[in-house]
Coordinates of C-alpha atoms and ligand atoms in Angstrom, one line a residue:
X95 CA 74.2 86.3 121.2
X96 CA 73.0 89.4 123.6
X97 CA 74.0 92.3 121.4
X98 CA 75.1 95.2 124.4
X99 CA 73.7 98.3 123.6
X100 CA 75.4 101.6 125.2
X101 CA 74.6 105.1 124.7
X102 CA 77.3 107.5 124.6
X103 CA 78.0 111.8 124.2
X104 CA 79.0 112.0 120.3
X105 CA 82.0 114.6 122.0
X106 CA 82.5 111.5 124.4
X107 CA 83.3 115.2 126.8
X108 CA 81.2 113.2 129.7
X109 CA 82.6 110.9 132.3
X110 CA 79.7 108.4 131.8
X111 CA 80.6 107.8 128.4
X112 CA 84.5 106.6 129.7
X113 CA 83.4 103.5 131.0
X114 CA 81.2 102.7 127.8
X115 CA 84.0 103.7 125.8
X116 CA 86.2 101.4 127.0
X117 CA 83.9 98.2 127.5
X118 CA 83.7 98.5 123.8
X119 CA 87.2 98.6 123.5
X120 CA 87.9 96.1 125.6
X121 CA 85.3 93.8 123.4
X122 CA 87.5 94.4 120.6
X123 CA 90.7 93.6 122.2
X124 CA 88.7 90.1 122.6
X125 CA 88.6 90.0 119.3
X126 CA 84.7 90.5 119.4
X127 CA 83.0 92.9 117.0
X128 CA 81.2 96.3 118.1
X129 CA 79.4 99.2 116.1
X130 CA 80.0 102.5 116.3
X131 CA 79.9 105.9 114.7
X132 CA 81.9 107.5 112.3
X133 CA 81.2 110.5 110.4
X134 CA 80.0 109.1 107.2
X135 CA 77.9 105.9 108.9
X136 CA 78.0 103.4 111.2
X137 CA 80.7 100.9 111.1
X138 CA 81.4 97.6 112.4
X139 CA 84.8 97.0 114.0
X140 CA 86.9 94.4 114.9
X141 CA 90.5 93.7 115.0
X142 CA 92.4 93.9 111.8
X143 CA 95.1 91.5 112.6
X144 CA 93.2 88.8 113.9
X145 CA 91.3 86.4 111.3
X146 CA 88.9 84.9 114.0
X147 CA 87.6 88.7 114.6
X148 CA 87.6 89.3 110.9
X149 CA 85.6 86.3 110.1
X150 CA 82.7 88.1 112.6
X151 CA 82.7 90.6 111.2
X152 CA 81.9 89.4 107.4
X153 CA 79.7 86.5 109.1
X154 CA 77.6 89.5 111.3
X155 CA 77.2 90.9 107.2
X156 CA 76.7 88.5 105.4
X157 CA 79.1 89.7 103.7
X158 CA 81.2 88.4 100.7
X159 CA 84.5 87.2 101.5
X160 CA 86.3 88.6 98.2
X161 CA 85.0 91.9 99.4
X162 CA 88.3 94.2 101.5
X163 CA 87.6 96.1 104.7
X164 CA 88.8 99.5 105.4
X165 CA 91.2 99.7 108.3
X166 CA 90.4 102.6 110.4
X167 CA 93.2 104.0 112.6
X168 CA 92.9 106.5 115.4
X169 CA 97.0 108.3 114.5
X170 CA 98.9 108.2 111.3
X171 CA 101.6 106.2 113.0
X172 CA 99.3 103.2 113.2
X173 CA 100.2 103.4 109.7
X174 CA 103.4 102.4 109.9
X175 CA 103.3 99.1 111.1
X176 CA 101.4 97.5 107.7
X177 CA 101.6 100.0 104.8
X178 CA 104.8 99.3 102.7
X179 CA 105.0 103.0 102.1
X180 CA 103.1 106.7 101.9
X181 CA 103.6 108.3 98.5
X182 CA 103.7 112.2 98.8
X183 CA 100.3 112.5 97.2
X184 CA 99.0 110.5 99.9
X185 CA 100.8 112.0 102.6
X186 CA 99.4 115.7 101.6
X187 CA 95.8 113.7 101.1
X188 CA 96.1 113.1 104.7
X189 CA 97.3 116.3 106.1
X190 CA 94.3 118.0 104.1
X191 CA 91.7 115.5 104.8
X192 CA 92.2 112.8 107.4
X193 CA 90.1 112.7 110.2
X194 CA 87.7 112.5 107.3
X195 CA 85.7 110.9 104.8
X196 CA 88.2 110.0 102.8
X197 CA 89.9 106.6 102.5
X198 CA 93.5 105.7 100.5
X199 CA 94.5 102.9 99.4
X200 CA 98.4 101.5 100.1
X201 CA 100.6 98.8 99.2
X202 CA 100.3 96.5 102.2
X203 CA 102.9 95.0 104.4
X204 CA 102.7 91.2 104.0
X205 CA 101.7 89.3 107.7
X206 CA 101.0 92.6 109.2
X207 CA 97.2 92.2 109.0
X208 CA 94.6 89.1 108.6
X209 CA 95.0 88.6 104.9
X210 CA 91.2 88.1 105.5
X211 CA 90.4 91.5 106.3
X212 CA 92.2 92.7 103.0
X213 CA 90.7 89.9 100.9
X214 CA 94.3 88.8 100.4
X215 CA 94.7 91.7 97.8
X216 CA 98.6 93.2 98.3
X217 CA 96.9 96.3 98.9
X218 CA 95.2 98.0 101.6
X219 CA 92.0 100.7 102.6
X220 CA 92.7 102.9 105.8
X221 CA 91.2 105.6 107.0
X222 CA 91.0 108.2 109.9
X223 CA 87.2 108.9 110.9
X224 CA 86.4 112.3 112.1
X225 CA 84.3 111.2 115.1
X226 CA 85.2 111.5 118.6
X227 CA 83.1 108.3 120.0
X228 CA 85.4 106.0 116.3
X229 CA 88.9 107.8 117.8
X230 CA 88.1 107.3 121.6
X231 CA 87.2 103.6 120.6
X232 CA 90.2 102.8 118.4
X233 CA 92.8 104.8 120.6
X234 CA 91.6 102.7 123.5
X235 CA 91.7 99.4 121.4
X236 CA 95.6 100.7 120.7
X237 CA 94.7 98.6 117.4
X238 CA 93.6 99.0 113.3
X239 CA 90.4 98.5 113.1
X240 CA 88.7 96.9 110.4
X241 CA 85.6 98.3 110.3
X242 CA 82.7 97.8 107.0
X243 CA 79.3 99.7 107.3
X244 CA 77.6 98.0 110.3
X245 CA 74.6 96.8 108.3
X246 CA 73.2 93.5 106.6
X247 CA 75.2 93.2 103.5
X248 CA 72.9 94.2 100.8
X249 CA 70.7 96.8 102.8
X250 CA 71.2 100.7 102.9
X251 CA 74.0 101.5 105.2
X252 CA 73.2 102.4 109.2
X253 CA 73.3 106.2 109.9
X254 CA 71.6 105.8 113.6
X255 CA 72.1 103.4 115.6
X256 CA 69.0 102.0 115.5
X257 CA 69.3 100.9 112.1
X258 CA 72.7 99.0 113.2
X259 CA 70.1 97.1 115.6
X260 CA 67.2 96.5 113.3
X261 CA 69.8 95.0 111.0
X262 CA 72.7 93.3 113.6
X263 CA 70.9 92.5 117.1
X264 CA 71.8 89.5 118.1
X265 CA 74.8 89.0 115.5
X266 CA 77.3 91.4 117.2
X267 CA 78.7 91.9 120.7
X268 CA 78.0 95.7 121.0
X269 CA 76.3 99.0 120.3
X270 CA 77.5 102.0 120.8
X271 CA 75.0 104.8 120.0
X272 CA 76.5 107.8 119.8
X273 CA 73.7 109.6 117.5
X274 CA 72.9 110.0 114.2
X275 CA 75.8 110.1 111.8
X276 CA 76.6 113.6 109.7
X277 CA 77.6 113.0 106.1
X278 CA 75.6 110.4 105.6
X279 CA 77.5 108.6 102.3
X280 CA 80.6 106.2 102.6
X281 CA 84.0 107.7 102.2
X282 CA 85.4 108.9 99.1
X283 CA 87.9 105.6 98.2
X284 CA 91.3 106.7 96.2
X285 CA 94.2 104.7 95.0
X286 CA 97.1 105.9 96.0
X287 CA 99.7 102.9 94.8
X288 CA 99.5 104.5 90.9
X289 CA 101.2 108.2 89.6
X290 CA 97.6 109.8 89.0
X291 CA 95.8 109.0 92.0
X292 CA 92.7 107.0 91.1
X293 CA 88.9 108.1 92.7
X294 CA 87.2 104.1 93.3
X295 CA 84.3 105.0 95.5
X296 CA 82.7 108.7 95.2
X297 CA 82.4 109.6 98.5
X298 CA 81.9 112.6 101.4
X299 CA 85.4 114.3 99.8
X300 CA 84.6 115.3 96.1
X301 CA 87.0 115.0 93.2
X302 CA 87.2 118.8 93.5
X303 CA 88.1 119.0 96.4
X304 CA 91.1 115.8 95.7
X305 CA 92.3 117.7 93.1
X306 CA 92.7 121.2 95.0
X307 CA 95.5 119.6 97.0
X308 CA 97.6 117.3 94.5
X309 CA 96.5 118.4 90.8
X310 CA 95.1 115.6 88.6
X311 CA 93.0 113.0 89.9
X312 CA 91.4 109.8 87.7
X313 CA 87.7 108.2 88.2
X314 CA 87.8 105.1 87.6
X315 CA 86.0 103.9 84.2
X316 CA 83.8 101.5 85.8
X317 CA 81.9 104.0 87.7
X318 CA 81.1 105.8 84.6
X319 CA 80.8 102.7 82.6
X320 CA 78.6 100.1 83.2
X321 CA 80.5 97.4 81.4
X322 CA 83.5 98.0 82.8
X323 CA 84.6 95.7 85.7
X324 CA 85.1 98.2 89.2
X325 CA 88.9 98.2 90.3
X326 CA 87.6 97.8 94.0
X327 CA 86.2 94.8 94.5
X328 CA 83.2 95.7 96.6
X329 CA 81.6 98.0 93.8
X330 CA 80.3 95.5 92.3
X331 CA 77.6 93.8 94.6
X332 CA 74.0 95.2 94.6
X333 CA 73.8 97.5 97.6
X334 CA 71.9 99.9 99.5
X335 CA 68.5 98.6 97.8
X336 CA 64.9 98.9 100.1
X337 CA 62.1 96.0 99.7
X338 CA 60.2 97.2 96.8
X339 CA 62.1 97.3 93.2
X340 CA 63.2 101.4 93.1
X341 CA 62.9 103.5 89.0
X342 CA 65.2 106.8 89.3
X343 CA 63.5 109.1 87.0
X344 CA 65.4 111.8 84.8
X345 CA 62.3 114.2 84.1
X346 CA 59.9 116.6 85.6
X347 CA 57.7 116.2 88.6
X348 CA 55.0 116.1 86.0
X349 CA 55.9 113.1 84.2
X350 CA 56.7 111.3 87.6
X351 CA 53.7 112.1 88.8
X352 CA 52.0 110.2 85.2
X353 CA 54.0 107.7 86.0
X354 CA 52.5 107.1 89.7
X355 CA 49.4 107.4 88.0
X356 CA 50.1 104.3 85.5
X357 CA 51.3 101.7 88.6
X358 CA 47.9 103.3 90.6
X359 CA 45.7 102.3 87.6
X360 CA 47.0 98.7 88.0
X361 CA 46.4 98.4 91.5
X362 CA 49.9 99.3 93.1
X363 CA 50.8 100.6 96.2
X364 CA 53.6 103.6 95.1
X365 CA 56.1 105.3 97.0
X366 CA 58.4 108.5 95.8
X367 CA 61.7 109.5 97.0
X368 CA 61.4 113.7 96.7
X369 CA 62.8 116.6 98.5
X370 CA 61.5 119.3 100.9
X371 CA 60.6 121.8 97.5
X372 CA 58.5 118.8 95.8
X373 CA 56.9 116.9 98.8
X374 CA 53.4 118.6 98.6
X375 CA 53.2 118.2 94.9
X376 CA 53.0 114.6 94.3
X377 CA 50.1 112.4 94.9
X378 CA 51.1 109.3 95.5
X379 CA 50.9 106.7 98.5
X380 CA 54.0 107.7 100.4
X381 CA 55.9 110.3 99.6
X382 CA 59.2 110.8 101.6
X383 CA 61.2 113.8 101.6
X384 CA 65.0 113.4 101.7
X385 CA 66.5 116.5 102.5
X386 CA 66.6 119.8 100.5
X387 CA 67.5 119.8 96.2
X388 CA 69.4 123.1 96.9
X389 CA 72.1 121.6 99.7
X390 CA 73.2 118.2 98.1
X391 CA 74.7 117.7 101.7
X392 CA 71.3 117.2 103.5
X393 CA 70.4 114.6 100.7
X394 CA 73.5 112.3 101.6
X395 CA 73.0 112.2 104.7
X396 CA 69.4 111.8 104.6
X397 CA 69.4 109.2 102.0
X398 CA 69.7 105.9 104.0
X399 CA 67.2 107.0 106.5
X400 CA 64.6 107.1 103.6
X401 CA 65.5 104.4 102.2
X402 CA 65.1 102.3 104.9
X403 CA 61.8 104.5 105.8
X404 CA 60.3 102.6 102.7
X405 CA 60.7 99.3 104.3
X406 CA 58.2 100.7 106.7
X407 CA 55.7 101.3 104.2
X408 CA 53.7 99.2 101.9
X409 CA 55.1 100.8 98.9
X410 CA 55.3 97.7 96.3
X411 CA 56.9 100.3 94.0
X412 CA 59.5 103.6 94.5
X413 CA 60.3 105.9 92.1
X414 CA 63.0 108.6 93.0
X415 CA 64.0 112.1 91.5
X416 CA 67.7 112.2 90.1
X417 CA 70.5 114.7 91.5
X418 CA 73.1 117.0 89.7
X419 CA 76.3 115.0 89.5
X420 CA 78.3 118.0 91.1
X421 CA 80.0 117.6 94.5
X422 CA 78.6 115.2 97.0
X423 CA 76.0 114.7 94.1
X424 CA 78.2 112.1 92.9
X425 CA 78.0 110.0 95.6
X426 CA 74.1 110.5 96.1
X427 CA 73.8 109.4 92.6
X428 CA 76.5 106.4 92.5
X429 CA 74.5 105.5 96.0
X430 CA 71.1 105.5 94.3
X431 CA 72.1 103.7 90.9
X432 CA 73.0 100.8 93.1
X433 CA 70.1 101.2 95.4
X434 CA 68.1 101.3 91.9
X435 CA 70.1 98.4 90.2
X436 CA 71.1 100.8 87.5
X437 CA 67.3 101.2 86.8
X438 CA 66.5 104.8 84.7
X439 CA 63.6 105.7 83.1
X440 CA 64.2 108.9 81.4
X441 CA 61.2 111.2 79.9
Ligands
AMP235 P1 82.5 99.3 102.9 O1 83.3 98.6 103.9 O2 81.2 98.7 102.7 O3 82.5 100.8 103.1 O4 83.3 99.1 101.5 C1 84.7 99.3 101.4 C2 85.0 99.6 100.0 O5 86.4 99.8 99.9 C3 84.6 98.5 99.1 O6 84.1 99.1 97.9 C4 85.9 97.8 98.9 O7 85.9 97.0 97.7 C5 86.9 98.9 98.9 N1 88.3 98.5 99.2 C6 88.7 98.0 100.4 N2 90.0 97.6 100.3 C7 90.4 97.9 99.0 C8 91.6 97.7 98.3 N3 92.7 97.2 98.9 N4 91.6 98.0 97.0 C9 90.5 98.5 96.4 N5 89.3 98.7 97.0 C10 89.3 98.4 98.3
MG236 MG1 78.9 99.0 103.1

């Protein structure tokens, strides 16, 4: 397939970007799927209520079938038409947050969508993205969209659009660049079908920030607890991993630097996830700086780019620095754990 590649403004304030705009939307109308930005990272889109569409979109992945797609909608009455109903929690989630990265979950109305797209679960994920170039798209569609991170299942999620190409060319109908992707992390997934709403996926909205607008808010055990089966299904594939086998450590620079020193004694090539303060310190054969340790925010949304950086190198080893579990730490932390395969060496 010749995977069309447009690039448009990420205000989509331009007149060229119209036409692109609505190519892409036409493409999905056809029931053809098409990347394209959204705040957190690139998804790929395709009609919600048609199964044909759906199945491209998990076939483009390679994507498990028992795993549900988020619904993206460009106006909260899109809702309306196939969620059963909007709990007041849910409803003052959504004045507070949507467009944004936060996604809620609903009881679903039966035959409104492909029961493919929802895994045939009696629930459903739907979101509002806070990008222009996702709203102009999905407006012009006039449709839900059901729209997974546009990547290789498996592989660390797309925040530019090249890495939708290096992973989908070929695979997919369209493109639409529209720049590099801000918060960097998926959204924040709550359940909003039980009393105490229910945080699935940490995500670009913190629990803080949930629980500022309707009091008490759960985590679900699983993401603490290792044992414990995830209540969204998704949570439980191995994700977001580069090439070479990745160690977080929990210690000093010092003691990651002893431990570069071991894998270079036998002969390894070695590779260290770091930050801006602790790039010059280590010795070590690539050493990759994602963001700054004192703004969690630039380490979100750096952390796929350097994760997929490392499939650039010859690294046959990475070993990262942990984060604080505070804010959008949680999500930086839950992203690397899987990247990592729950892999921890502590000091
Ligand atoms: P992704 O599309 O890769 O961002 O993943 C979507 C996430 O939302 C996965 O972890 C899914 O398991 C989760 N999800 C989607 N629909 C539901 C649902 N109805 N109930 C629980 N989790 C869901
Ligand atoms: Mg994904």
């Amino acid at each position: 397939m010749n995977t069309k590649r447009w690039s448009v403004d990420k205000y989509v304030d331009d007149q060229g970007s119209y036409p692109h705009i609505s190519q892409a939307a036409d493409l999905l109308i056809n029931n053809e799927v098409v990347a394209f930005p959204t705040e957190t990272v690139y998804g790929l889109g395709g009609n919600a209520k048609n199964d044909e569409a759906v199945e491209k979109i998990f076939a483009a992945k390679g994507r498990p079938s028992d795993n549900p797609l988020i619904i993206h909608i460009a106006e909260e009455e899109q809702l309306n038409a196939f969620v059963e109903e909007i709990p007041e929690k849910a409803a003052q989630l959504m004045k507070q947050f949507w467009p944004g990265p936060l996604t809620l979950i609903f009881k679903k109305k039966e035959g409104a969508l492909s029961d493919h797209a929802t895994a045939g679960l009696s629930t459903v994920a739907v979101r509002m993205p806070d990008h222009p170039v996702a709203l102009a798209i999905i407006s012009a569609s006039g449709l839900p969209i059901a729209a997974p991170s546009a990547n290789r299942s498996g592989r660390p999620s797309p925040t530019t659009a090249e890495h939708v190409w290096e992973d989908l060319n070929g695979k997919i109908a369209g493109v639409v660049d529209g720049g590099p992707t801000g918060v960097g992390v998926e959204s924040t997934v709550v359940d909003c079908t039980e009393f105490i709403p229910v945080i699935l996926r940490p995500g670009g909205v913190t629990k803080e920030q949930l629980e500022a607008v309707i009091g008490e808010v759960s985590v679900d055990p699983a993401l603490v607890d290792k044992g414990e089966a995830p209540k969204s299904p998704g949570m439980k594939y191995r994700h977001y991993a580069p090439d070479a086998p990745l160690t977080l450590v929990d210690g000093t620079k010092e003691y990651i630097q002893e431990l570069v020193n071991k894998k270079k004694a036998e002969g390894l090539s070695v590779g260290i996830l770091t930050t801006e303060e602790n790039v010059n310190f280590y010795q070590a054969d690539y050493v990759i700086a994602c963001g700054k340790r004192d703004d969690l925010d630039s380490v979100a949304s750096s952390l796929y780019d350097v994760l997929r950086k490392f499939n650039n190198t010859n690294a046959d080893v990475l070993f990262s620095e942990m984060f604080p579990q505070e804010g959008v730490g949680h999500a930086v932390m839950n992203r690397l754990m899987k990247a990592a395969g729950h892999r921890v060496i502590n000091s």
